[in-house]
Coordinates of C-alpha atoms and ligand atoms in Angstrom, one line a residue:
M6 CA -9.7 134.5 32.7
C7 CA -12.1 137.0 33.9
G8 CA -11.7 138.5 37.2
I9 CA -14.2 139.8 39.8
V10 CA -13.5 142.2 42.6
G11 CA -16.3 143.7 44.9
Y12 CA -15.8 145.9 48.0
I13 CA -18.2 147.1 50.6
G14 CA -16.9 148.9 53.6
K15 CA -15.7 152.3 55.0
G16 CA -12.8 152.9 52.7
V17 CA -12.6 154.1 49.2
A18 CA -14.0 151.5 46.9
Q19 CA -12.1 152.9 43.8
E20 CA -8.5 152.4 45.3
V21 CA -9.5 148.9 46.7
L22 CA -11.1 147.9 43.2
L23 CA -8.4 149.2 41.0
D24 CA -5.7 147.4 43.1
G25 CA -7.6 144.2 43.1
L26 CA -7.9 144.3 39.2
R27 CA -4.3 144.9 38.8
R28 CA -3.6 141.9 41.2
L29 CA -5.9 139.8 38.6
E30 CA -4.3 141.0 35.7
Y31 CA -2.1 137.9 35.3
R32 CA -5.4 135.8 34.8
G33 CA -5.6 137.2 31.3
Y34 CA -8.3 139.5 30.0
D35 CA -9.1 142.0 27.1
S36 CA -11.3 144.7 28.9
A37 CA -11.9 146.1 32.3
G38 CA -14.7 147.9 34.2
V39 CA -15.8 149.1 37.6
A40 CA -19.0 150.6 38.8
F41 CA -19.6 152.3 42.3
H42 CA -22.8 152.9 44.3
E43 CA -22.7 156.5 45.5
G44 CA -25.4 158.6 46.9
H45 CA -28.6 157.5 45.1
Q46 CA -26.8 156.6 41.6
F47 CA -24.4 154.6 40.0
F48 CA -21.1 155.7 38.5
M49 CA -19.6 153.3 35.9
A50 CA -16.3 153.4 33.7
R51 CA -15.4 150.6 31.3
E52 CA -12.4 150.4 28.9
T53 CA -11.0 148.0 26.5
G54 CA -7.5 147.0 27.1
R55 CA -5.5 147.4 30.1
V56 CA -6.6 148.3 33.6
G57 CA -4.2 151.2 33.3
N58 CA -6.7 152.6 30.7
L59 CA -9.7 152.2 33.2
A60 CA -7.7 153.7 36.1
Q61 CA -7.2 156.9 33.8
S62 CA -10.8 157.3 32.9
I63 CA -11.8 156.9 36.6
Q64 CA -9.6 159.5 37.8
R65 CA -11.9 161.9 35.8
K66 CA -14.8 160.5 37.6
C67 CA -13.1 161.0 41.1
S68 CA -15.6 158.5 43.0
S69 CA -15.4 158.6 46.9
A70 CA -18.0 155.7 47.2
S71 CA -17.5 152.9 49.6
L72 CA -19.4 150.2 47.5
G73 CA -18.6 148.7 44.1
I74 CA -17.8 146.0 41.7
A75 CA -15.2 145.6 39.3
H76 CA -14.2 143.1 36.5
T77 CA -11.6 142.2 34.0
R78 CA -13.3 140.4 31.1
W79 CA -12.0 137.7 28.7
A80 CA -14.6 137.9 25.8
T81 CA -16.7 134.7 25.3
H82 CA -20.1 136.2 24.0
G83 CA -19.5 139.1 21.8
P84 CA -16.5 140.8 20.8
V85 CA -14.1 143.0 22.6
T86 CA -15.9 146.3 23.0
V87 CA -17.0 148.7 25.6
S88 CA -20.4 147.9 25.4
N89 CA -19.6 144.2 26.0
T90 CA -17.2 145.1 28.8
H91 CA -18.6 144.4 32.4
P92 CA -20.1 145.7 34.6
H93 CA -23.6 145.7 33.0
V94 CA -26.4 147.5 34.1
S95 CA -30.1 146.3 33.8
Y96 CA -32.7 147.9 31.7
D97 CA -34.3 149.8 34.6
G98 CA -30.8 151.2 35.9
K99 CA -31.4 149.5 39.3
F100 CA -28.8 146.7 39.1
I101 CA -25.3 146.3 38.1
I102 CA -23.5 142.8 37.6
V103 CA -20.0 141.5 36.9
H104 CA -20.0 137.9 35.8
N105 CA -17.6 135.2 35.1
G106 CA -18.4 131.9 33.3
V107 CA -21.1 131.1 30.7
I108 CA -24.8 131.2 31.1
E109 CA -25.5 128.6 28.5
N110 CA -29.2 129.1 28.1
F111 CA -28.8 132.9 27.7
F112 CA -30.6 132.9 24.4
S113 CA -33.9 131.3 25.7
L114 CA -33.8 133.7 28.6
K115 CA -33.0 136.7 26.4
R116 CA -36.0 135.7 24.2
F117 CA -38.3 135.6 27.2
L118 CA -37.2 139.0 28.3
S119 CA -37.3 140.4 25.1
Q120 CA -41.1 139.3 24.7
K121 CA -41.3 141.5 28.0
K122 CA -40.0 144.4 25.7
I123 CA -36.9 144.4 27.7
E124 CA -34.0 145.8 25.5
F125 CA -30.4 144.9 25.6
T126 CA -27.2 147.0 24.8
S127 CA -24.8 144.3 24.7
E128 CA -24.2 140.9 23.3
T129 CA -23.0 139.3 26.6
D130 CA -25.0 136.6 28.5
S131 CA -24.1 138.4 31.6
E132 CA -26.5 141.2 30.6
V133 CA -29.2 138.8 30.2
L134 CA -28.7 137.5 34.0
C135 CA -28.6 141.3 35.0
N136 CA -32.1 142.1 33.2
L137 CA -33.5 138.8 34.6
I138 CA -32.6 140.0 38.1
A139 CA -34.3 143.3 37.5
Y140 CA -37.3 141.8 35.9
N141 CA -37.7 139.6 39.0
Y142 CA -37.4 142.4 41.2
S143 CA -40.1 144.3 39.3
I144 CA -42.6 141.4 39.7
L145 CA -41.7 140.5 43.3
Q146 CA -43.5 142.2 46.3
S147 CA -40.8 144.3 47.5
D148 CA -40.1 143.6 50.9
G149 CA -36.6 143.8 52.8
D150 CA -35.3 140.6 51.0
G151 CA -36.4 141.7 47.5
F152 CA -32.8 141.9 46.2
I153 CA -31.8 138.6 47.5
E154 CA -34.8 137.1 46.2
S155 CA -34.4 138.4 42.7
V156 CA -30.9 137.2 42.5
R157 CA -31.7 133.7 43.7
M158 CA -34.9 133.5 41.4
A159 CA -32.8 134.6 38.6
L160 CA -30.0 132.1 39.2
S161 CA -32.3 129.3 39.4
K162 CA -33.4 129.7 35.9
C163 CA -29.8 129.6 34.6
S164 CA -27.8 126.8 33.0
G165 CA -24.2 126.9 32.7
A166 CA -21.5 128.4 35.2
Y167 CA -21.4 131.5 36.8
G168 CA -19.5 133.6 39.6
I169 CA -21.1 137.0 40.0
A170 CA -21.1 140.2 42.1
V171 CA -24.3 142.2 42.0
I172 CA -25.1 145.5 43.6
C173 CA -28.8 147.2 43.5
L174 CA -29.5 150.9 43.8
D175 CA -32.2 150.5 46.3
Y176 CA -29.7 148.7 48.7
P177 CA -26.7 150.9 49.4
N178 CA -25.4 148.8 52.3
T179 CA -25.4 145.3 50.4
L180 CA -23.3 143.4 48.1
I181 CA -24.4 140.0 46.7
G182 CA -22.0 137.2 45.3
A183 CA -23.0 133.8 44.1
R184 CA -21.2 131.0 42.3
R185 CA -21.9 127.7 40.6
G186 CA -18.9 126.2 38.5
S187 CA -16.7 129.6 38.6
P188 CA -14.8 130.2 41.9
L189 CA -15.7 133.0 44.2
V190 CA -14.3 133.8 47.5
V191 CA -15.5 136.4 50.3
G192 CA -12.8 138.4 52.1
L193 CA -13.4 139.5 55.6
G194 CA -11.7 142.5 56.7
E195 CA -12.1 145.2 59.5
D196 CA -14.8 147.4 58.6
A197 CA -14.8 146.1 55.2
N198 CA -15.8 143.0 53.3
F199 CA -14.8 141.7 49.8
I200 CA -15.8 139.4 47.1
A201 CA -13.3 138.1 44.4
S202 CA -12.8 135.3 42.0
D203 CA -9.2 135.0 43.6
A204 CA -8.1 135.9 47.2
S205 CA -5.1 137.6 45.9
A206 CA -7.3 140.4 44.9
F207 CA -7.7 141.2 48.6
V208 CA -4.4 140.1 50.1
G209 CA -3.3 142.7 52.7
R210 CA -6.7 144.0 53.0
A211 CA -8.9 140.9 54.2
K212 CA -7.9 138.9 57.5
D213 CA -10.1 135.8 56.6
A214 CA -11.6 134.3 53.6
V215 CA -14.6 132.1 52.9
F216 CA -14.8 129.9 49.7
L217 CA -18.1 129.7 48.4
K218 CA -19.4 126.2 47.5
D219 CA -21.3 125.7 44.3
G220 CA -24.8 127.1 44.4
E221 CA -24.1 129.3 47.5
L222 CA -24.8 133.0 47.9
A223 CA -23.0 135.5 49.9
I224 CA -24.6 138.6 51.5
L225 CA -22.2 141.2 52.5
T226 CA -22.6 144.5 54.3
G227 CA -19.6 146.6 55.6
T228 CA -19.6 145.1 58.9
D229 CA -21.3 141.6 58.3
F230 CA -21.9 138.7 56.1
R231 CA -23.9 135.8 55.6
I232 CA -23.9 132.7 53.3
T233 CA -27.0 130.8 52.1
T234 CA -27.6 127.8 49.8
S235 CA -29.4 128.4 46.6
E236 CA -32.7 127.6 48.2
G237 CA -32.1 130.3 50.8
Q238 CA -31.3 128.3 53.9
E239 CA -28.3 129.6 56.0
A240 CA -25.2 127.7 55.0
Q241 CA -22.0 127.3 57.2
A242 CA -19.1 129.7 56.6
V243 CA -15.8 128.1 56.8
T244 CA -12.9 130.6 57.4
Q245 CA -9.4 130.4 56.5
P246 CA -6.6 133.1 57.2
V247 CA -5.8 134.8 54.0
D248 CA -2.2 134.7 54.5
Q249 CA -2.2 130.9 54.2
I250 CA -3.9 130.8 50.9
S251 CA -2.3 133.7 49.0
E252 CA 1.2 135.1 48.6
E253 CA 2.4 138.6 47.4
V254 CA 3.9 138.5 43.9
D255 CA 6.9 140.4 43.0
L256 CA 8.8 140.9 39.9
G257 CA 12.2 141.4 41.7
D258 CA 15.1 142.2 39.1
F259 CA 13.2 140.3 36.2
D260 CA 11.6 141.8 33.2
S261 CA 8.7 139.5 33.1
F262 CA 7.2 136.8 35.3
M263 CA 7.9 134.2 32.9
E264 CA 11.6 134.9 33.0
K265 CA 11.5 135.1 36.8
E266 CA 9.5 132.0 37.1
I267 CA 12.0 130.0 34.7
F268 CA 15.0 131.1 36.6
E269 CA 13.4 130.3 40.0
Q270 CA 12.9 126.6 39.0
P271 CA 15.8 125.2 41.4
L272 CA 14.1 126.7 44.5
A273 CA 10.7 125.7 43.1
L274 CA 11.8 122.0 42.7
R275 CA 13.7 122.1 46.1
N276 CA 10.4 123.2 47.6
T277 CA 8.4 120.3 45.7
L278 CA 10.7 117.8 46.8
R279 CA 11.5 119.0 50.5
G280 CA 10.6 116.5 53.2
R281 CA 9.1 114.0 50.8
F282 CA 11.3 111.0 50.8
G283 CA 11.0 108.0 53.2
D284 CA 13.6 107.7 55.9
D285 CA 15.5 104.7 54.5
G286 CA 16.0 106.8 51.3
T287 CA 14.4 104.3 48.8
T288 CA 11.1 106.0 48.4
A289 CA 8.7 109.0 48.0
K290 CA 6.5 109.8 50.8
L291 CA 3.6 112.1 49.7
G292 CA 1.7 113.2 52.6
G293 CA -1.7 113.7 50.7
L294 CA -1.8 110.2 49.7
E295 CA -1.1 108.6 53.0
G296 CA -4.7 107.8 53.7
H297 CA -5.0 105.8 50.3
Q298 CA -2.2 103.2 50.6
D299 CA -4.7 100.3 50.1
E300 CA -6.1 101.7 47.1
L301 CA -2.6 102.8 45.7
R302 CA -1.4 99.4 46.4
N303 CA -4.3 97.7 44.6
L304 CA -4.6 100.0 41.6
D305 CA -5.5 98.4 38.2
R306 CA -4.8 101.8 36.2
I307 CA -4.2 105.5 36.6
I308 CA -6.1 107.9 34.5
F309 CA -4.6 111.6 34.4
I310 CA -6.9 114.3 33.5
A311 CA -5.4 117.8 32.8
C312 CA -5.4 120.5 30.1
G313 CA -2.6 122.1 28.1
T314 CA 0.8 122.1 30.0
A315 CA -0.5 120.3 32.8
R316 CA -1.4 117.4 30.5
H317 CA 1.9 117.4 29.1
A318 CA 3.4 116.9 32.6
C319 CA 1.0 114.1 33.0
M320 CA 2.3 112.5 29.7
V321 CA 5.8 112.7 31.2
G322 CA 4.2 110.8 34.1
E323 CA 2.8 108.1 32.0
Y324 CA 6.2 107.2 30.7
L325 CA 7.9 107.2 34.2
I326 CA 4.9 105.5 36.3
E327 CA 4.6 102.8 33.6
R328 CA 8.3 102.1 33.8
L329 CA 8.9 102.4 37.6
A330 CA 5.6 101.0 38.8
R331 CA 4.2 98.7 36.0
V332 CA 0.8 100.3 36.4
P333 CA -1.0 101.1 33.2
V334 CA -1.5 104.8 32.7
E335 CA -3.9 106.9 30.4
V336 CA -3.7 110.4 30.0
E337 CA -6.9 112.3 28.9
H338 CA -7.8 115.8 27.8
A339 CA -10.1 116.6 30.8
S340 CA -12.5 118.2 28.5
E341 CA -12.6 114.8 26.5
F342 CA -12.8 112.5 29.6
R343 CA -15.8 114.4 30.9
Y344 CA -18.1 113.4 27.8
R345 CA -16.5 110.2 27.1
N346 CA -18.2 106.6 27.7
S347 CA -14.8 105.6 29.4
P348 CA -15.1 101.9 30.4
N349 CA -14.9 101.7 34.3
V350 CA -12.8 98.7 34.6
G351 CA -10.9 97.5 37.7
N352 CA -9.6 99.7 40.5
S353 CA -9.0 103.1 38.6
L354 CA -7.4 106.1 40.0
V355 CA -8.1 109.5 38.7
I356 CA -5.5 112.0 39.1
A357 CA -6.2 115.5 38.1
V358 CA -3.4 118.0 37.5
S359 CA -3.8 121.8 37.4
Q360 CA -1.5 124.5 38.5
S361 CA -4.6 126.8 39.4
G362 CA -6.7 124.2 40.6
E363 CA -9.6 126.2 39.0
T364 CA -9.6 125.0 35.4
L365 CA -13.3 124.3 34.8
D366 CA -12.6 121.5 32.2
T367 CA -10.5 119.7 34.8
L368 CA -13.0 120.3 37.5
E369 CA -15.7 119.0 35.6
A370 CA -14.0 115.9 34.7
V371 CA -13.2 115.3 38.3
R372 CA -16.8 115.6 39.2
E373 CA -17.7 113.3 36.6
A374 CA -15.1 110.8 37.8
K375 CA -16.5 111.2 41.3
T376 CA -20.2 110.5 40.0
K377 CA -18.7 107.3 38.6
G378 CA -17.5 106.2 42.0
L379 CA -13.8 106.7 41.1
L380 CA -11.0 107.8 43.8
T381 CA -9.7 111.2 42.7
L382 CA -6.4 112.8 43.7
G383 CA -5.4 116.2 42.8
I384 CA -1.9 117.6 42.0
T385 CA -2.2 121.5 42.1
N386 CA -0.2 124.5 43.0
V387 CA -2.7 126.7 44.6
V388 CA -3.7 126.0 48.3
G389 CA -7.2 125.8 48.8
S390 CA -8.2 125.9 45.1
T391 CA -11.4 124.2 44.2
L392 CA -9.3 121.1 42.9
A393 CA -7.9 120.6 46.4
R394 CA -11.0 121.0 48.0
E395 CA -13.1 118.7 45.6
T396 CA -10.6 115.8 45.2
D397 CA -10.3 112.8 47.7
G398 CA -6.7 113.6 48.6
G399 CA -3.7 115.1 46.7
V400 CA -0.2 116.8 46.7
Y401 CA 0.5 120.6 46.7
Q402 CA 3.3 121.6 44.1
R403 CA 4.5 124.2 46.6
V404 CA 6.4 126.2 43.7
G405 CA 4.9 129.7 44.8
P406 CA 2.4 131.7 42.5
E407 CA 2.9 131.3 39.0
I408 CA 1.9 134.5 37.2
G409 CA 3.3 134.2 33.8
V410 CA 0.5 133.2 31.5
A411 CA 2.9 130.4 30.1
S412 CA 3.4 127.9 32.5
T413 CA 7.1 126.9 33.3
K414 CA 8.0 126.0 36.8
A415 CA 4.4 124.5 37.3
F416 CA 5.4 122.0 34.6
S417 CA 8.8 121.0 36.0
S418 CA 7.1 120.4 39.5
Q419 CA 4.2 118.5 38.1
A420 CA 6.7 116.3 36.1
C421 CA 8.8 116.0 39.3
L422 CA 5.7 114.8 41.3
C423 CA 4.7 112.4 38.6
A424 CA 8.2 110.7 39.1
M425 CA 7.7 110.8 42.9
L426 CA 4.5 109.0 42.5
G427 CA 6.1 106.5 40.0
L428 CA 8.6 106.0 42.5
A429 CA 6.3 105.4 45.6
L430 CA 4.2 103.2 43.5
G431 CA 7.0 101.3 42.1
R432 CA 8.3 100.7 45.7
M433 CA 5.0 99.3 46.7
R434 CA 5.4 96.7 43.9
D435 CA 8.4 95.5 42.1
L436 CA 11.1 98.2 42.3
S437 CA 14.1 97.3 44.2
P438 CA 15.6 99.4 47.2
V439 CA 18.7 99.9 45.1
D440 CA 16.7 101.3 42.0
G441 CA 14.6 103.3 44.4
R442 CA 17.7 104.8 46.1
S443 CA 19.2 105.7 42.6
I444 CA 15.7 107.5 41.8
V445 CA 15.8 109.4 45.2
D446 CA 19.5 110.6 44.4
A447 CA 18.5 111.6 41.0
L448 CA 15.4 113.6 42.1
N449 CA 17.6 115.1 44.9
G450 CA 20.1 116.1 42.6
L451 CA 17.6 117.8 40.1
P452 CA 17.6 121.5 41.5
N453 CA 21.5 121.7 41.0
L454 CA 21.3 120.1 37.4
V455 CA 18.4 122.6 36.6
S456 CA 20.8 125.5 37.7
E457 CA 23.5 124.2 35.7
V458 CA 21.4 124.1 32.5
L459 CA 19.8 127.6 33.2
Q460 CA 23.3 129.0 33.5
Q461 CA 23.8 128.4 29.7
G462 CA 20.7 130.5 29.0
E463 CA 23.0 132.9 26.8
Q464 CA 23.5 130.1 24.3
I465 CA 19.9 129.8 23.9
R466 CA 19.4 133.5 23.5
E467 CA 21.8 133.3 20.6
L468 CA 19.9 130.4 19.2
A469 CA 16.6 132.4 19.5
M470 CA 18.4 135.1 17.5
K471 CA 19.7 132.9 14.8
Y472 CA 16.4 131.3 14.1
A473 CA 14.2 134.5 15.2
N474 CA 12.5 134.8 11.5
A475 CA 11.2 131.3 11.4
E476 CA 7.4 131.1 11.1
H477 CA 7.1 127.3 11.2
L478 CA 9.0 125.0 13.7
L479 CA 8.9 121.3 14.5
F480 CA 10.0 119.9 18.1
L481 CA 10.7 116.1 18.2
G482 CA 11.5 113.7 20.9
R483 CA 10.9 110.0 21.7
Q484 CA 9.3 108.3 24.8
S485 CA 9.3 110.7 27.8
L486 CA 10.7 113.4 25.6
Y487 CA 7.8 113.2 23.1
P488 CA 5.6 115.2 25.7
V489 CA 8.6 117.6 26.2
A490 CA 8.4 118.3 22.3
L491 CA 4.6 119.0 22.5
E492 CA 5.4 121.3 25.5
G493 CA 8.2 123.0 23.6
A494 CA 6.0 123.6 20.8
L495 CA 3.0 124.7 22.8
K496 CA 5.3 127.3 24.6
L497 CA 6.6 128.9 21.6
K498 CA 3.3 129.3 19.8
E499 CA 1.4 130.8 22.8
I500 CA 4.0 133.6 23.5
S501 CA 5.4 134.2 20.1
Y502 CA 2.4 133.3 17.8
A503 CA 4.8 131.3 15.4
H504 CA 3.4 127.9 14.3
A505 CA 5.0 125.1 16.1
E506 CA 4.2 121.4 16.2
G507 CA 5.5 118.6 18.5
Y508 CA 5.8 115.0 17.4
P509 CA 7.3 111.7 18.2
A510 CA 10.7 111.9 16.5
A511 CA 9.8 108.6 14.4
E512 CA 6.5 110.0 13.3
L513 CA 8.1 112.8 11.2
K514 CA 8.4 110.6 8.1
H515 CA 4.6 109.9 8.3
G516 CA 3.6 113.3 7.2
P517 CA 5.2 116.3 9.0
I518 CA 8.5 115.8 7.0
A519 CA 6.6 117.6 4.1
L520 CA 7.0 120.7 5.9
I521 CA 10.9 120.5 5.9
N522 CA 12.6 123.2 4.0
T523 CA 15.3 125.6 4.8
E524 CA 13.0 127.9 6.5
C525 CA 11.5 125.4 8.8
P526 CA 13.8 124.6 11.9
S527 CA 13.5 121.2 13.7
V528 CA 14.4 120.9 17.5
F529 CA 15.3 117.5 18.4
M530 CA 15.6 116.2 22.0
V531 CA 17.9 113.1 22.1
E532 CA 17.4 110.7 24.9
G533 CA 20.9 109.4 25.9
T534 CA 19.4 105.8 25.6
E535 CA 19.6 103.1 23.2
L536 CA 17.1 105.0 21.1
S537 CA 19.6 107.9 20.6
A538 CA 20.9 106.5 17.3
K539 CA 17.3 106.3 15.9
T540 CA 16.7 109.9 16.8
I541 CA 20.0 110.9 15.4
A542 CA 19.0 109.1 12.2
N543 CA 15.8 111.3 12.1
M544 CA 17.9 114.4 12.4
Q545 CA 19.9 113.2 9.4
E546 CA 16.6 112.8 7.5
V547 CA 15.8 116.5 8.1
K548 CA 19.4 117.5 7.2
A549 CA 19.1 115.6 3.9
R550 CA 16.1 117.8 2.9
K551 CA 18.1 121.0 3.9
G552 CA 16.1 121.5 7.1
P553 CA 18.0 123.3 10.0
V554 CA 18.5 121.0 12.9
I555 CA 18.9 122.1 16.6
A556 CA 19.7 119.2 18.8
I557 CA 19.6 119.2 22.4
V558 CA 21.7 116.2 23.7
P559 CA 23.1 114.9 26.8
Q560 CA 26.7 115.3 27.3
S561 CA 27.9 111.8 26.7
V562 CA 26.0 111.4 23.3
E563 CA 28.1 111.9 20.4
I564 CA 26.5 113.8 17.3
P565 CA 27.9 112.6 13.9
E566 CA 29.3 115.6 12.1
G567 CA 26.7 117.2 9.9
S568 CA 23.7 115.9 11.6
A569 CA 22.8 119.1 13.5
D570 CA 23.3 122.7 12.8
D571 CA 23.4 123.7 16.4
V572 CA 23.9 121.2 19.7
F573 CA 23.0 122.3 23.1
R574 CA 24.4 120.1 25.9
L575 CA 22.5 118.9 28.7
P576 CA 24.0 117.1 31.9
D577 CA 24.2 113.4 31.8
A578 CA 21.2 112.5 34.0
H579 CA 18.8 109.6 35.4
E580 CA 15.9 109.0 33.1
V581 CA 13.4 110.4 35.7
V582 CA 14.9 113.8 35.5
R583 CA 15.9 114.0 31.7
P584 CA 12.4 115.4 30.5
I585 CA 12.4 118.2 33.1
L586 CA 16.1 119.0 32.0
A587 CA 15.2 118.9 28.4
N588 CA 12.4 121.1 28.7
L589 CA 14.4 123.9 30.1
P590 CA 16.0 125.1 26.9
L591 CA 12.7 124.9 25.4
Q592 CA 11.2 127.5 27.7
L593 CA 14.1 129.8 27.4
F594 CA 14.1 129.4 23.6
A595 CA 10.4 130.4 23.5
Y596 CA 10.9 133.2 26.0
H597 CA 13.7 134.9 23.9
F598 CA 12.1 134.1 20.7
A599 CA 9.0 136.2 21.8
R600 CA 10.9 138.9 23.4
L601 CA 13.1 139.4 20.2
R602 CA 9.7 139.8 18.5
G603 CA 9.0 142.4 20.9
L604 CA 5.9 140.7 22.6
D605 CA 4.5 140.8 26.3
V606 CA 5.4 137.4 27.2
D607 CA 3.2 137.4 30.3
K608 CA 0.2 138.6 28.7
P609 CA -0.1 136.7 25.3
R610 CA -3.1 137.6 23.1
N611 CA -6.4 135.9 23.5
L612 CA -4.8 133.7 26.5
A613 CA -6.2 133.5 30.1
K614 CA -4.0 132.2 33.1
S615 CA -7.0 130.4 34.6
V616 CA -9.6 128.8 32.3
T617 CA -12.8 129.0 34.0
V618 CA -15.1 128.3 31.2
E619 CA -15.5 125.1 29.2
Ligands
LIG25 C1 0.4 126.8 28.8 C2 -0.6 126.9 29.9 C3 -1.9 126.2 29.7 C4 -2.3 125.5 31.0 C5 -3.7 125.0 31.0 C6 -4.1 124.5 32.2 O1 1.3 127.5 29.0 O2 -0.3 127.7 30.8 O3 -1.9 125.3 28.8 O4 -1.3 124.5 31.4 O5 -4.6 126.0 30.7 O6 -4.1 125.1 33.5 P1 -4.0 124.5 34.9 O7 -2.8 123.9 35.1 O8 -4.2 125.8 35.8 O9 -5.2 123.7 35.0

């Protein structure tokens, strides 16, 4: 979602800011802009579309400034136009702001400012905040701290979420950042300091980073910085080496990050699994949970909170954990959990799952759970992310940066960690050492099985070619393959824009079967359990109505003649790894299907990698 970069130092701001914006491109955006403080004036450039467009238009401005702020915008208030693109300048021309998040009371603030005859040039809530800062500045007795005070006063009047960077014409040596709800991190370099929504924006330039806490302000000069609370008291700055929080990302020989990330899943899963089994080889040992053994042993239920693909991984976890550990599991949309009057019964554990660790809905749900006194654990990929910092404990996915907007390797590792959690909880309860050992073996064997499936990628490309004209597709599976059906449908629609839906296979006849015709392919995942025959019967129901059927089936399951048009074979495998294996052909199918339509799979329309608004 929106990205912020700010720079103050001895170098050329233009170079640093454009480079930073490019590194944030993966978050998803629809316009980009930059502003510099140079001499006694501001230079600003804004463009809709890609950062490349912006770079071209700045070339003409040729700034040599060493203070500036930049932004990639994902539209919330107002359409994608140059006037709505950040940065925004205040009505008096003194302040420039970039803003992530949503100022929820922007309308009443705008009315207040309009009554003061202040005019607006955009439809954004961000311009309202900028004008409020300028208005405060005009009414304050302007002493040395007028800039900081005006920002602080304005923020105290805002409700909602913000991460901002602001510069002021009267302060050529100051860059201010502040956050509440939206992430913001300060980068500390040599003779230069940075502010960004994501540390990857200044990797290689800053040595250390300081993650701002909610309500904090950072006041930066080229050589110094300080952090204050929202009330203005000095706050402690905890620094972390940048190389420990962010890794460089490189496309290698692949055409897109999505393709690269699909094919690096064997390695990603090896990293997820590495060193995480007990010495006797019968259980999982997840370091981040070690301090919570008593709570885990006495659990009455688990509530997973997550969004999108991460939620589908949790649903896989629901089936596996209930089966292995006999602990009741609920999976909630984070955005729904937050506002529900969910009864707080027994010893409940909340597990929040988020690749980015910055999804606002998930973070707010965690905060709500903590307010209710629940133990919260996190599963996230991003070291040092807000989720990692705000939960009581947790586990890192260790799959390396996921840049493709469509989540692939993160899903596999989240589902794998859920299986490991099920194993660990199961072994604390009824699960026998023999069963534990067979699950450990299955998980250890997973990376090789994933490689085996990915090697058949060409067959999936051919299937995608065969069905490339379909505009409606159904994905169906039972039990732990039902969330895989949901995930297959999500993956396809988000990058190819075809309409796809996922259902439990048996649910087909309760409505969706009305969609079946020769133009609507159905993709069935067959379990390889006693339920296989029932799923095959559902396939035959589709065939009887002339619907094309693609079956994804374990090697040993026989598919009767005429029940599927195309069959893709998976290796026979333990139930704990089957959902991960069954999802691989669906990832590849979505990828090829979208590429055959000439679409950019890494930057699907309207989507953002890190969703930092509600
Ligand atoms: C789909 C996708 C999204 C994310 C969702 C949660 O491919 O990527 O549905 O899974 O926005 O993101 P995280 O896991 O970062 O909380």
